[in-house]
Amino acid sequence: MEEGALMSSKSIEGRRSTSPLQQLTLTSSRELFRNVKTIIAMLFMFFFFLLIIGGINVAINDSRVAPNVSVTGTAQQAQDLVAKLNAQGIEAVSGAPEGSTTAQVTLFGDSASVILSTPHPPAWIPIVKAVHSVTGIPTSKITVADSDGSPEVDLLRVNLSTVLIAGLMAIAFMGTSVPLVALRQRGTLRLLGTTPVSRLTFIVSQTPVRFALGVGEGVIILGIAISQGYIESVNALQLAVTFVLGLAMLFAFAYLLGSRAKNTDLITQITGFLPVVVLLTSGTVLPPGIYPPFVSTAINFIPSTWFMQAMSSELAGTEPFTSIYLLWALMAAVGVAVALLAARVFKWDQGDL
């Protein structure tokens, strides 16, 4: 009898020692993983875009014929590159291009260019990887174009950040805003509103499990980038800072979107459509040059563009429209401001004022 009373006392003490934030975080995690539909909805967009981009990349590159390469530049580097390409089964010679040449590589010391024949350019990605391997030139400084001057683009590389952020937006919006509204409709939030739990504590408690899912998607993208040799010049710390600040900002907007909404169906439609709009205005799926100048300028004021530009600069070696440090500052400031606003306007119940 005394032993049972002692165990009960310890159990009560254990519950008391657990903070409301910890309890809510654990409950939120369990609730999320019990809802299989929500999990599928969150992960679908990420894997859908990844398969689409990967499939297009394979279809384009695997259909191209092997190149016949000529290499000009520093004698030793040119000879080493020719030896590397021949070892890979790619025909290569040192010197000026010949009649059979379909790819001309020029080494400039800290950069390089690859000019492909037209109208049917050969496979060029193996050439770029070989140039980087032999010379150490970052792939972001190896330009590839056809003989007409049209640039060639590695679709997988330039869209890795797009795929990642599409997945993160699905987690932030479909996996956060929609469940929040559903809890409000069921009356669960009304019950929580009668407890001492603050609005900010409840909002923060929804983040850890969803943040972990976002990290999982980030690891997948990072693994692909490493396997393809895309991150030879990436600063791991900068990549981590960009990821954390960007994902935190997306969560803040997701909480704001779900802070007062009452209709689950409406919020589901909005969160499903919003990522598509953001991706089309990101400057990676559609090049900014297709828009009028004032539209391109306006796009740079969209917070998701800051995240997209900063992440793309790390994974694809592109130049953002402004300093990455300024992009970090903007994401941090907006993320904090929106999170505090979400906590302030958050409603426990549909009838709250």
Coordinates of N, CA, C and O in Angstrom, one line a residue, residues 13 17 39 170 195 197 220 261 272 307 344:
E13 N 5.0 14.0 -9.0 CA 6.1 14.9 -9.0 C 6.7 15.0 -10.4 O 7.2 16.1 -10.8
S17 N 7.2 18.4 -12.5 CA 8.5 18.8 -12.9 C 8.6 19.1 -14.4 O 9.5 19.8 -14.9
I39 N 0.7 14.0 -42.3 CA 2.1 13.6 -42.6 C 2.3 13.5 -44.1 O 3.3 14.0 -44.7
A170 N 5.5 23.3 -47.2 CA 4.5 22.4 -46.9 C 4.4 22.0 -45.4 O 3.3 21.9 -44.9
T195 N -6.6 27.3 -19.3 CA -5.4 27.0 -18.5 C -4.4 28.2 -18.5 O -4.6 29.1 -19.2
V197 N -1.6 28.3 -19.7 CA -0.7 28.3 -20.8 C -0.8 29.6 -21.6 O -2.0 30.0 -22.0
I220 N 18.4 15.3 -46.7 CA 18.3 14.6 -48.0 C 18.9 15.5 -49.1 O 19.6 15.0 -50.0
A261 N -7.8 32.0 -38.1 CA -8.7 31.4 -39.1 C -9.7 30.4 -38.4 O -9.4 29.8 -37.4
G272 N -2.3 25.2 -49.7 CA -1.9 24.4 -50.9 C -1.5 25.2 -52.1 O -0.6 24.8 -52.8
F307 N 14.9 33.9 -48.4 CA 15.3 32.5 -48.1 C 15.8 31.8 -49.3 O 16.8 31.1 -49.3
R344 N 0.2 37.6 -30.5 CA -0.7 38.7 -30.0 C -2.1 38.6 -30.5 O -3.1 38.8 -29.8

